[in-house]
Coordinates of C-alpha atoms in Angstrom, one line a residue:
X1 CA 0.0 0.0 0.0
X2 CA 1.4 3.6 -1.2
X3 CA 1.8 6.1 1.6
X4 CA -0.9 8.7 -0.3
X5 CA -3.1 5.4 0.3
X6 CA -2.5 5.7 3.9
X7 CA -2.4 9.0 4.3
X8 CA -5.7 9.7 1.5
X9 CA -3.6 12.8 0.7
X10 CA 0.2 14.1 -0.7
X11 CA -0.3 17.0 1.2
X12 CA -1.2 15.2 4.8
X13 CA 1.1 14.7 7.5
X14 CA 3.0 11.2 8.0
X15 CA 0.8 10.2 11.2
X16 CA -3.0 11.5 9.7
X17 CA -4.7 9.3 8.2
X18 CA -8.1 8.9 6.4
X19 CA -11.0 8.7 9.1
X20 CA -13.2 5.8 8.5
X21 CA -15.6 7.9 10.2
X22 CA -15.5 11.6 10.1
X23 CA -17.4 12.1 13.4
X24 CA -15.8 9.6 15.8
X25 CA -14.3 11.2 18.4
X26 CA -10.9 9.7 19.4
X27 CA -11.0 9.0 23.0
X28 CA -7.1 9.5 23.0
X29 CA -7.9 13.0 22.3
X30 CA -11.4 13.6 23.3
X31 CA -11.2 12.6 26.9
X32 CA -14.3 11.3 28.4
X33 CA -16.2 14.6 29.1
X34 CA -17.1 14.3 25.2
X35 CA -19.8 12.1 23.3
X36 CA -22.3 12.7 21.0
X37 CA -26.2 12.6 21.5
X38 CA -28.8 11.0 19.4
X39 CA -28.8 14.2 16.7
X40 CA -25.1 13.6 16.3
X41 CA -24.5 17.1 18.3
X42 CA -21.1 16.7 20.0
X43 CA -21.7 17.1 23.9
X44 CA -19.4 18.3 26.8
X45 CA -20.8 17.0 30.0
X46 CA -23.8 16.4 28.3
X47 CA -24.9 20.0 27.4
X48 CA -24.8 20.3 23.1
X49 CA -22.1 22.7 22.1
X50 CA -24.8 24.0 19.9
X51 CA -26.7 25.1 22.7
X52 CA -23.6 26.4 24.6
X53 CA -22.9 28.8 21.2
X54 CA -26.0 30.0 21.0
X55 CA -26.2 31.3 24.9
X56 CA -22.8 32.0 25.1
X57 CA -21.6 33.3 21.5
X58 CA -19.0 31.8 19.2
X59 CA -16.0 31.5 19.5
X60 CA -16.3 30.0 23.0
X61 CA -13.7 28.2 25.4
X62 CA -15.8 25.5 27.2
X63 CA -14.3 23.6 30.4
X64 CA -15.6 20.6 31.9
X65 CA -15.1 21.4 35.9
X66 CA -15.4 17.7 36.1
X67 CA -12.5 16.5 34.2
X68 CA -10.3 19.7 35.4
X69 CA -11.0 18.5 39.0
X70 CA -10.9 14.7 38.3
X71 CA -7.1 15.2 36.5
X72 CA -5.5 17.7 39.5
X73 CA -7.3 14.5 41.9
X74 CA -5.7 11.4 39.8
X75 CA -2.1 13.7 39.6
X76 CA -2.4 14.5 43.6
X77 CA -3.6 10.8 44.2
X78 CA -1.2 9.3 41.8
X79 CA 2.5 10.9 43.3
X80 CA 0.9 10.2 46.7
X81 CA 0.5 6.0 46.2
X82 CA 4.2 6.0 44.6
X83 CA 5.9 8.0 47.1
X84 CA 4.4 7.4 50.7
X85 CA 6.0 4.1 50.5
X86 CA 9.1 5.8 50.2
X87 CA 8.1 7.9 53.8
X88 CA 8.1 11.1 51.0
X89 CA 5.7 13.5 51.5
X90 CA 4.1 15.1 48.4
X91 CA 2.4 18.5 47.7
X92 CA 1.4 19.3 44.2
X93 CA 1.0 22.9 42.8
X94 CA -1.1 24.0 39.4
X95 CA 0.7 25.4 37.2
X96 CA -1.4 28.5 37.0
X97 CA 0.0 29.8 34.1
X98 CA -1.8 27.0 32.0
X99 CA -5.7 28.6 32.9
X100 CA -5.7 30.9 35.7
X101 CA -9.4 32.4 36.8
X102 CA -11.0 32.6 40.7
X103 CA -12.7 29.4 39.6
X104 CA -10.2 27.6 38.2
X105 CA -8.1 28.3 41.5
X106 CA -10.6 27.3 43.7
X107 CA -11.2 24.3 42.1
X108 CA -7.6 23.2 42.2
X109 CA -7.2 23.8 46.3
X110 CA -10.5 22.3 46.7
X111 CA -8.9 18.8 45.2
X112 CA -6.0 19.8 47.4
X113 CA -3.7 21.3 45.1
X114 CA -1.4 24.5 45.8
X115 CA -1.7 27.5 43.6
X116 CA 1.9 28.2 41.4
X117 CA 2.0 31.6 40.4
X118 CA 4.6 33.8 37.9
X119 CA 3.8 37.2 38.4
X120 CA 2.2 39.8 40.2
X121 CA -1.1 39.6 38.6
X122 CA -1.8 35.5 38.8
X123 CA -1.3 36.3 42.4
X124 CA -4.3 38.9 42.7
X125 CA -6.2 36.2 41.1
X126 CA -4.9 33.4 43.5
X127 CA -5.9 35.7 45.9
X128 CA -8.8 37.3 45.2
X129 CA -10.1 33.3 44.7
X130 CA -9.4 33.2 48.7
X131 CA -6.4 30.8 48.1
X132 CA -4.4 31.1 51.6
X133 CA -0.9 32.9 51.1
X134 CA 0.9 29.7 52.2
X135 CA -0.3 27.6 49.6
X136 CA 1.1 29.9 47.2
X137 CA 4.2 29.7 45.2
X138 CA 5.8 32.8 43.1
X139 CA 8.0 32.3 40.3
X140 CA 9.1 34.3 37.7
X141 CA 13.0 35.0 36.0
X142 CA 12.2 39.1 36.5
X143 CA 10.0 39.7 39.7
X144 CA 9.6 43.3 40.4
X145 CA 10.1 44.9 43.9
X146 CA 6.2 45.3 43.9
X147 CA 5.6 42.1 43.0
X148 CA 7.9 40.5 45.7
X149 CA 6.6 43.0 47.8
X150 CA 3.1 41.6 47.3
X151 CA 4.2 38.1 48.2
X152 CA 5.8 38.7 51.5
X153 CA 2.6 40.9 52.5
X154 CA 0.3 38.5 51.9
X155 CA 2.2 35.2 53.2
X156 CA 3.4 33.4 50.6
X157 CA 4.5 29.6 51.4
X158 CA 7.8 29.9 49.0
X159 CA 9.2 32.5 46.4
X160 CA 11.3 30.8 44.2
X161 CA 14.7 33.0 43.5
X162 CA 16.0 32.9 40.0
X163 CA 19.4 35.0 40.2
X164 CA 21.8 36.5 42.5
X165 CA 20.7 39.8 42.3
X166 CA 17.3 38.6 43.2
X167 CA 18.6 37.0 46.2
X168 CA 19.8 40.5 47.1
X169 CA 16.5 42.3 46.3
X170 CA 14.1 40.0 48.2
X171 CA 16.8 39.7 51.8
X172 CA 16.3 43.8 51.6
X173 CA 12.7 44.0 51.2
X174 CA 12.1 41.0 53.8
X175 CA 14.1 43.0 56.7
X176 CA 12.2 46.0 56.2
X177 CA 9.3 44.1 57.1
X178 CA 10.6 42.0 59.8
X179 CA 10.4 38.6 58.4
X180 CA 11.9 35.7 56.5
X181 CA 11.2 35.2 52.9
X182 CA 10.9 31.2 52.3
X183 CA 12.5 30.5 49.8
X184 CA 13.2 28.3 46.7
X185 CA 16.2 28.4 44.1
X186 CA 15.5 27.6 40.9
X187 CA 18.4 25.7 39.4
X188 CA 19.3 25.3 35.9
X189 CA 20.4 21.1 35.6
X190 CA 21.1 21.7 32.2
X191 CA 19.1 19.1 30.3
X192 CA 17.7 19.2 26.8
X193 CA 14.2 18.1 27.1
X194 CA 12.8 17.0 24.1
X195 CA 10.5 19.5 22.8
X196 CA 9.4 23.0 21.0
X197 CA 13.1 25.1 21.8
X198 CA 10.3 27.9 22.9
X199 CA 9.0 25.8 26.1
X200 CA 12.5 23.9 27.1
X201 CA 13.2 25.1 30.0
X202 CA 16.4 23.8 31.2
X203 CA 19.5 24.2 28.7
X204 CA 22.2 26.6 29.7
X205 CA 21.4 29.2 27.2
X206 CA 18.2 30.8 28.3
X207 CA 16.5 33.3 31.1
X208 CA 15.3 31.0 33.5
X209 CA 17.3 29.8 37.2
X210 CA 20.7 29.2 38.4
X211 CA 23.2 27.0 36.4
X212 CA 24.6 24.1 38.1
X213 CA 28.2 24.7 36.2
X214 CA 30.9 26.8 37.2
X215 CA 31.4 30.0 35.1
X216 CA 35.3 29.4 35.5
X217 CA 37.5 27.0 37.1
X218 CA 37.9 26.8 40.5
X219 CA 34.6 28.9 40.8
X220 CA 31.3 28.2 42.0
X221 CA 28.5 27.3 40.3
X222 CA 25.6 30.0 40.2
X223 CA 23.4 27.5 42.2
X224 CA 26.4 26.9 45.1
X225 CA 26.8 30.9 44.7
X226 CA 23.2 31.8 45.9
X227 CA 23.0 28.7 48.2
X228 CA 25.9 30.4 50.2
X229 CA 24.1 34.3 49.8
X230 CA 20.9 33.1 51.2
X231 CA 22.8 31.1 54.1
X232 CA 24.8 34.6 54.6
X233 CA 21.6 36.4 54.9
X234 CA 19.3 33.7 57.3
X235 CA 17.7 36.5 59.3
X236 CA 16.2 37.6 56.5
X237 CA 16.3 34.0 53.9
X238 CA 15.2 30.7 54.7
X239 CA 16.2 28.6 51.9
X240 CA 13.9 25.9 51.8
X241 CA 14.9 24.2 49.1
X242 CA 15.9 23.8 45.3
X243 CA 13.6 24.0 42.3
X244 CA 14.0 23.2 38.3
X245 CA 11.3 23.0 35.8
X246 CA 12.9 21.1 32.5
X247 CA 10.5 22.6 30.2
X248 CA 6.6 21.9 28.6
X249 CA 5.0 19.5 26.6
X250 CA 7.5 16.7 27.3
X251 CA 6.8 12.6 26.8
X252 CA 10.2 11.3 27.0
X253 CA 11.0 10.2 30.7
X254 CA 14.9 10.5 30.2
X255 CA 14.7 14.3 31.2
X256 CA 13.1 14.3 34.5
X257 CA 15.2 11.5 35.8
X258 CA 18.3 13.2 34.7
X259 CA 16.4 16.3 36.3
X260 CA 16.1 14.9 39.4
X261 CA 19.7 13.2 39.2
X262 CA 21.6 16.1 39.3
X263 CA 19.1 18.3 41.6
X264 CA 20.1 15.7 44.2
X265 CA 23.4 15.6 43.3
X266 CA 23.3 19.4 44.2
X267 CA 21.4 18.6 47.5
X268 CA 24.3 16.4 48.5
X269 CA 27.0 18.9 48.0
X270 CA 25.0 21.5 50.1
X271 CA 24.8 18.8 52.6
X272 CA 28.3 18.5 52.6
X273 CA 30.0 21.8 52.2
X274 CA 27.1 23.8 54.9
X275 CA 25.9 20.9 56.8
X276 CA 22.3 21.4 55.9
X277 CA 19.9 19.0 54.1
X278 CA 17.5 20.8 52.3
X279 CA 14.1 20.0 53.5
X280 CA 12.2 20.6 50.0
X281 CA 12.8 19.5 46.3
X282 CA 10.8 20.7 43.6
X283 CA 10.7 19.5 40.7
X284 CA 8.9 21.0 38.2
X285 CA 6.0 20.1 35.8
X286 CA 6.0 19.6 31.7
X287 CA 4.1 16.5 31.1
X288 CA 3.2 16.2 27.8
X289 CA -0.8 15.6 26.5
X290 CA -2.1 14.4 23.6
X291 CA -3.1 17.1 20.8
X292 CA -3.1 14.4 17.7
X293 CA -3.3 10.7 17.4
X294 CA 0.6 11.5 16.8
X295 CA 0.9 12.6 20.4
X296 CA 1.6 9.1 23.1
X297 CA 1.0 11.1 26.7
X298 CA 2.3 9.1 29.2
X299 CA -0.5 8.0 32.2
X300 CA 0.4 10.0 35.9
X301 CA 0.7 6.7 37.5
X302 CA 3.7 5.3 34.9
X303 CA 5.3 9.0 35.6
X304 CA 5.0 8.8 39.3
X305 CA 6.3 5.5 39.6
X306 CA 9.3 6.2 37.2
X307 CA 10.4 8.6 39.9
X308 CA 10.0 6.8 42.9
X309 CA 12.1 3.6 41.4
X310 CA 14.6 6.9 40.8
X311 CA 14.3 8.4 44.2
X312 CA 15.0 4.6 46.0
X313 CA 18.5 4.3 44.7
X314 CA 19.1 7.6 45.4
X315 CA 18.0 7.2 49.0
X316 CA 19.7 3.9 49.3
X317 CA 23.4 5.7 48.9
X318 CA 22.0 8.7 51.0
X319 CA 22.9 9.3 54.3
X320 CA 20.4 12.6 54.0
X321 CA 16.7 12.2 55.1
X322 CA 14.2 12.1 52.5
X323 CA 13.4 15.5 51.1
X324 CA 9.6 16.9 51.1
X325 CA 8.6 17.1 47.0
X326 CA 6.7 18.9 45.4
X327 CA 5.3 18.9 41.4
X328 CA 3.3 21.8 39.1
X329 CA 1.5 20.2 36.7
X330 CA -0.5 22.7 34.5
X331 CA -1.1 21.7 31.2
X332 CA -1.8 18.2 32.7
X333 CA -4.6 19.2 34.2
X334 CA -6.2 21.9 32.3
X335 CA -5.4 21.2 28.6
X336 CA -7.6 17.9 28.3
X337 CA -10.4 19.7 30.4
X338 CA -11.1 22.6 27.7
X339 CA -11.6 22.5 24.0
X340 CA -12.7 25.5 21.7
X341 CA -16.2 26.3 20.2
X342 CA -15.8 28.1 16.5
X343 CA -18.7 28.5 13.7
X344 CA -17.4 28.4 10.0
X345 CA -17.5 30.8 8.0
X346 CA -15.8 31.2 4.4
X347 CA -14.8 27.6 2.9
X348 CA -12.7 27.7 -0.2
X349 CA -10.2 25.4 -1.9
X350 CA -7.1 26.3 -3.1
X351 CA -4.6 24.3 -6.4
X352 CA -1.2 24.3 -4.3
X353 CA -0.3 22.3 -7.2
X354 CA -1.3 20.6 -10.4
X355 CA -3.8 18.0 -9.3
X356 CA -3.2 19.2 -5.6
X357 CA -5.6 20.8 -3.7
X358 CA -6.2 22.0 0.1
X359 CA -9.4 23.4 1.8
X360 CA -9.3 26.2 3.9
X361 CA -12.4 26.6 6.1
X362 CA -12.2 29.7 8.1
X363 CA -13.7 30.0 11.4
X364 CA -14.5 33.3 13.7
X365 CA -11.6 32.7 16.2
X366 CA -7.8 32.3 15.3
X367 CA -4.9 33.3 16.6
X368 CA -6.0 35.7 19.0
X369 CA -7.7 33.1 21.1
X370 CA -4.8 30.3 20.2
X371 CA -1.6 31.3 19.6
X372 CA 0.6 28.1 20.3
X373 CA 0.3 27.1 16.5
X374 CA 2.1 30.3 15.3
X375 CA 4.0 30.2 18.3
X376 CA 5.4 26.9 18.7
X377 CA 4.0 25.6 15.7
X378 CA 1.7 23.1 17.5
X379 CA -0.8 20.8 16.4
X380 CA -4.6 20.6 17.2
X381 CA -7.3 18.4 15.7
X382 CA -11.1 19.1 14.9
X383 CA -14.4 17.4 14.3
X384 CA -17.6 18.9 12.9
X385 CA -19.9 19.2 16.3
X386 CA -23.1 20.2 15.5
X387 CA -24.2 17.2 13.1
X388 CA -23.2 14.0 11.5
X389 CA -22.2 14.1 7.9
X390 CA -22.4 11.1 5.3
X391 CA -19.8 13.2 2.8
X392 CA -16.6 11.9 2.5
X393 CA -13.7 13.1 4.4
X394 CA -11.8 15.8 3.1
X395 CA -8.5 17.4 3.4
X396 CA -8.9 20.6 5.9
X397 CA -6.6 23.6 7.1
X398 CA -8.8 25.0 9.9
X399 CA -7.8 28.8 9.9
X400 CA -8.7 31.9 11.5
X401 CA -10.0 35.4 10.6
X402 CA -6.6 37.9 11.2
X403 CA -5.1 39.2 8.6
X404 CA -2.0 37.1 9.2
X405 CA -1.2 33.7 6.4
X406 CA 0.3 32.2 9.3
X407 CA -3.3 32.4 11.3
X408 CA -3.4 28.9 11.7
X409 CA -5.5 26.7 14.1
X410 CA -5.8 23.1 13.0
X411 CA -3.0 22.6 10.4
X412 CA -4.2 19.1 9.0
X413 CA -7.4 17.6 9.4
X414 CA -9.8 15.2 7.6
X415 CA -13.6 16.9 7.6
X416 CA -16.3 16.0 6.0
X417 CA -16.7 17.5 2.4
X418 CA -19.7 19.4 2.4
X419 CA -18.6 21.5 5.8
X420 CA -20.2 24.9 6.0
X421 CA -21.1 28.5 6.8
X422 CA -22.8 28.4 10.1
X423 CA -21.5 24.9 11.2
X424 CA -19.2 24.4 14.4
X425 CA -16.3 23.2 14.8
X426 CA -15.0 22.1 18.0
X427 CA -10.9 21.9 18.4
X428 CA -10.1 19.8 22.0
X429 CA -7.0 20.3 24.6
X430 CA -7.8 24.0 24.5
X431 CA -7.6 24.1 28.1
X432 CA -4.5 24.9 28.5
X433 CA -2.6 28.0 26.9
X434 CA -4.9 29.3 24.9
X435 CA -7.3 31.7 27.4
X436 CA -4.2 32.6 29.1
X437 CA -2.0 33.9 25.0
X438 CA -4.8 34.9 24.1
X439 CA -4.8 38.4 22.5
X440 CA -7.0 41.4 20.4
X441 CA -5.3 41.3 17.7
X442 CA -7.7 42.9 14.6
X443 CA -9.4 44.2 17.9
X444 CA -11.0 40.8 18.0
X445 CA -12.5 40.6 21.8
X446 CA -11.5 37.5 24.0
X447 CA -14.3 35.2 23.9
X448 CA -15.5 33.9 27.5
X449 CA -15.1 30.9 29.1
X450 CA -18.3 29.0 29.8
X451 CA -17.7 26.2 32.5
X452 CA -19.7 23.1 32.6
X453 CA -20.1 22.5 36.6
X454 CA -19.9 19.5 38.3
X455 CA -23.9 19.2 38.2
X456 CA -23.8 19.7 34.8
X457 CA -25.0 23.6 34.4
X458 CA -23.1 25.6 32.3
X459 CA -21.8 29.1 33.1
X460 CA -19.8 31.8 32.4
X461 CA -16.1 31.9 34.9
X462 CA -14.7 34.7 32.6
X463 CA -16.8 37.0 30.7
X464 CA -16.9 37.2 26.9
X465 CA -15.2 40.7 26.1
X466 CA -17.4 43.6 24.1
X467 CA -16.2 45.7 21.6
X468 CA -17.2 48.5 24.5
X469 CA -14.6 46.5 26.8
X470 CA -11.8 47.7 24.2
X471 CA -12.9 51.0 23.2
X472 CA -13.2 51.8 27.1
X473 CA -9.7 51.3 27.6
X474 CA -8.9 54.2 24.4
X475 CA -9.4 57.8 26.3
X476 CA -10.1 59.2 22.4
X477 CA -13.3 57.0 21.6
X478 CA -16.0 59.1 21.7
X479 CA -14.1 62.3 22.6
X480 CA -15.2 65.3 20.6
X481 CA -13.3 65.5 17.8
X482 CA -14.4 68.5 15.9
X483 CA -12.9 70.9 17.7

């Protein structure tokens, strides 16, 4: 069999291939919050993303509270069976960067998750959802004063240090209050994770953390360096710990275990130069999901145990009690829960070559309310939601409204051939990245995101944005101008 056989298409991808039904939802991508009822409507939760559009407007995020909760619970649950047997205690922080609303927060410490924040304003939010201060984390490779200043006022459990001059910055603010930063320093292990260059996290040449190699011989590292500033400055530091995040979007186990290898390694040296065992190791999130059938996400439980095996041996040649760990999982948890509503509008087909054609079927979202294709080049997939079609699958670029040729949401896809204005599309894993880049470019407004509770009523956590939203933000709209 040819590959154009497999593939239905010279212009398709290796891994796509030819549906041999257009509106079968692949369970590997659309995770069980997804169906379709007896119209062939495609269902979140049970509610009819038609009806959702149509109360809610198009394009739409929709997030099933059920699933979001449900995934932080399995990832809490799951590092908790693998590492108890160990005597290791285990708290887990959301990655709030991923999706970050008072909702979303407040569903994450209900399942008994921490709140990771990187900057000023995903703290408000943390916050303002009532999350206590000490089951907050602040990261971030440029903190402001104000922004460090907000932490220590309102209690947070551990700021996580980046650079020297950082370590500098937060000992003076803490004294003028009176107290002791907690702290965490983010360390560089210097390990190519296997992903977009954009989202890796932990190489030596890039912003984030303290590199674990010397700068010249016979010097300290960066890491050993801010180890012994916060030690010189306990009245107003207490180092807690060490921190590295390797990157986003990763399957490959190698890099967290060589992660984890050398943060240890580091712990050790501490240990022996200062006497002190660092009570806390955190280690980051990344773990990849599936986008595609191309995508092979690895299940929480085969992730946690990976690491306990890796933590055993260490502890076996250890003569350091076992360190407190911690994990911020974002895109984990929230990526699977969402997916994007969008109603088609122009559908043409284009001749890219003799005999070669591709359809474009434009919907009314794009790149201002998903950004990672044109960012990191990232894949998506995409059924037709609102009915069942007996056409045969076609060729699709899924592609938004801006006035961009690289507006881009769904590269490659097989929909049905007679797709058209006023049908929806829905595009899963949206959950994650996609609110939180999203942007008004063309002066498009942010579209809402409509959560599907728990008992199954769906409402607006973050209201869809008006055209008066944007205007009210220019101090010229309606101003007089004919004088």
């Amino acid at each position: 069999m040819s590959e154009d056989t497999v593939t239905g298409h010279p212009l398709a991808p290796a891994w796509l291939r030819v549906p041999h039904d257009a509106a079968e939802l692949d369970p590997a991508v659309f995770t069980g919050q997804y169906a379709r009822d007896a119209s062939g409507c495609v269902t979140v939760d049970g509610i009819p993303v038609t009806e959702l559009a149509q109360r809610h407007g198009s394009p739409a995020y929709v997030v099933s509270e059920r699933t979001f909760r449900s995934r932080a619970r399995r990832v809490r649950e799951a590092f908790d069976a693998a590492l108890e047997p160990l005597g290791v205690q285990v708290a887990v922080y959301y990655a709030s960067k991923a999706l970050l609303c008072t909702s979303v927060a407040r569903w994450a410490v209900a399942e008994g998750l921490g709140i990771d924040t990187a900057s000023g304003g995903e703290l408000a939010v943390a916050l303002a959802a009532g999350v206590p201060g000490e089951r907050i984390a602040l990261h971030g490779n440029n903190k402001s004063a104000e922004e460090l200043s907000a932490a220590l006022d309102a209690g947070v459990g551990r700021i996580v240090v980046d650079s020297l001059p950082e370590v500098e910055l937060l000992a003076t603010l803490a004294r003028q209050r009176g107290t002791r930063a907690p702290v965490m320093l983010r360390v560089t292990p210097g390990v190519h994770a296997s992903t977009h260059e954009f989202i890796a996290t932990a190489h030596e040449d890039q912003k984030f953390g303290l590199s674990l190699h010397a700068a010249a011989d016979g010097e300290d590292s960066p890491a050993l360096q801010a180890v012994a500033a916060c030690l010189a400055q306990d009245d107003a530091l207490e180092l807690r710990g060490l921190h590295c995040h390797i990157g986003s979007q990763i399957f490959a186990a190698e890099g967290f275990a060589q992660a984890a290898e050398r943060v240890l390694a580091l712990r050790e040296t501490v240990a022996g130069r200062w006497g002190l065992a660092l009570p806390e190791i955190d280690l980051g999130g990344g773990h990849g999901v599936a986008y595609t059938a191309a995508d092979s996400a690895r299940e929480i439980t085969d992730i946690a145990g990976d690491l306990a095996s890796l933590l055993a041996k260490a502890l076996e040649t250890s003569q350091l009690p076992a360190p407190h760990l911690s994990f911020e999982p974002g895109r984990y948890i929230a990526g699977p829960s969402g997916c994007t509503v969008y109603t088609v509008g122009t559908v043409k087909t284009v001749t890219v070559s003799p005999g070669v054609q591709r359809r474009y079927v434009s919907v009314d979202g794009g790149m201002s309310d998903n950004a990672r294709p044109v960012l990191y080049d990232a894949d998506y997939t995409a059924v037709l939601a609102n009915r069942v079609s007996p056409e045969a699958p076609v060729l699709s670029r899924v592609v938004g409204k801006h006035c961009e040729s690289g507006d881009v949401v769904v590269k490659d896809v097989y929909l049905p051939g007679d797709v058209h204005r006023g049908d929806l599309l829905v595009v899963p894993v949206t959950g994650a990245y996609c609110w939180s880049l999203s942007s008004n470019y063309n002066w498009l407004p942010r579209p809402g995101i409509v959560a599907v509770g728990e008992d199954g009523v769906p409402r607006e956590i973050v209201r869809r944005e008006s055209m008066a939203d944007l205007l009210a933000r220019d101090p010229g709209a309606g101003a007089d101008t004919t004088s």
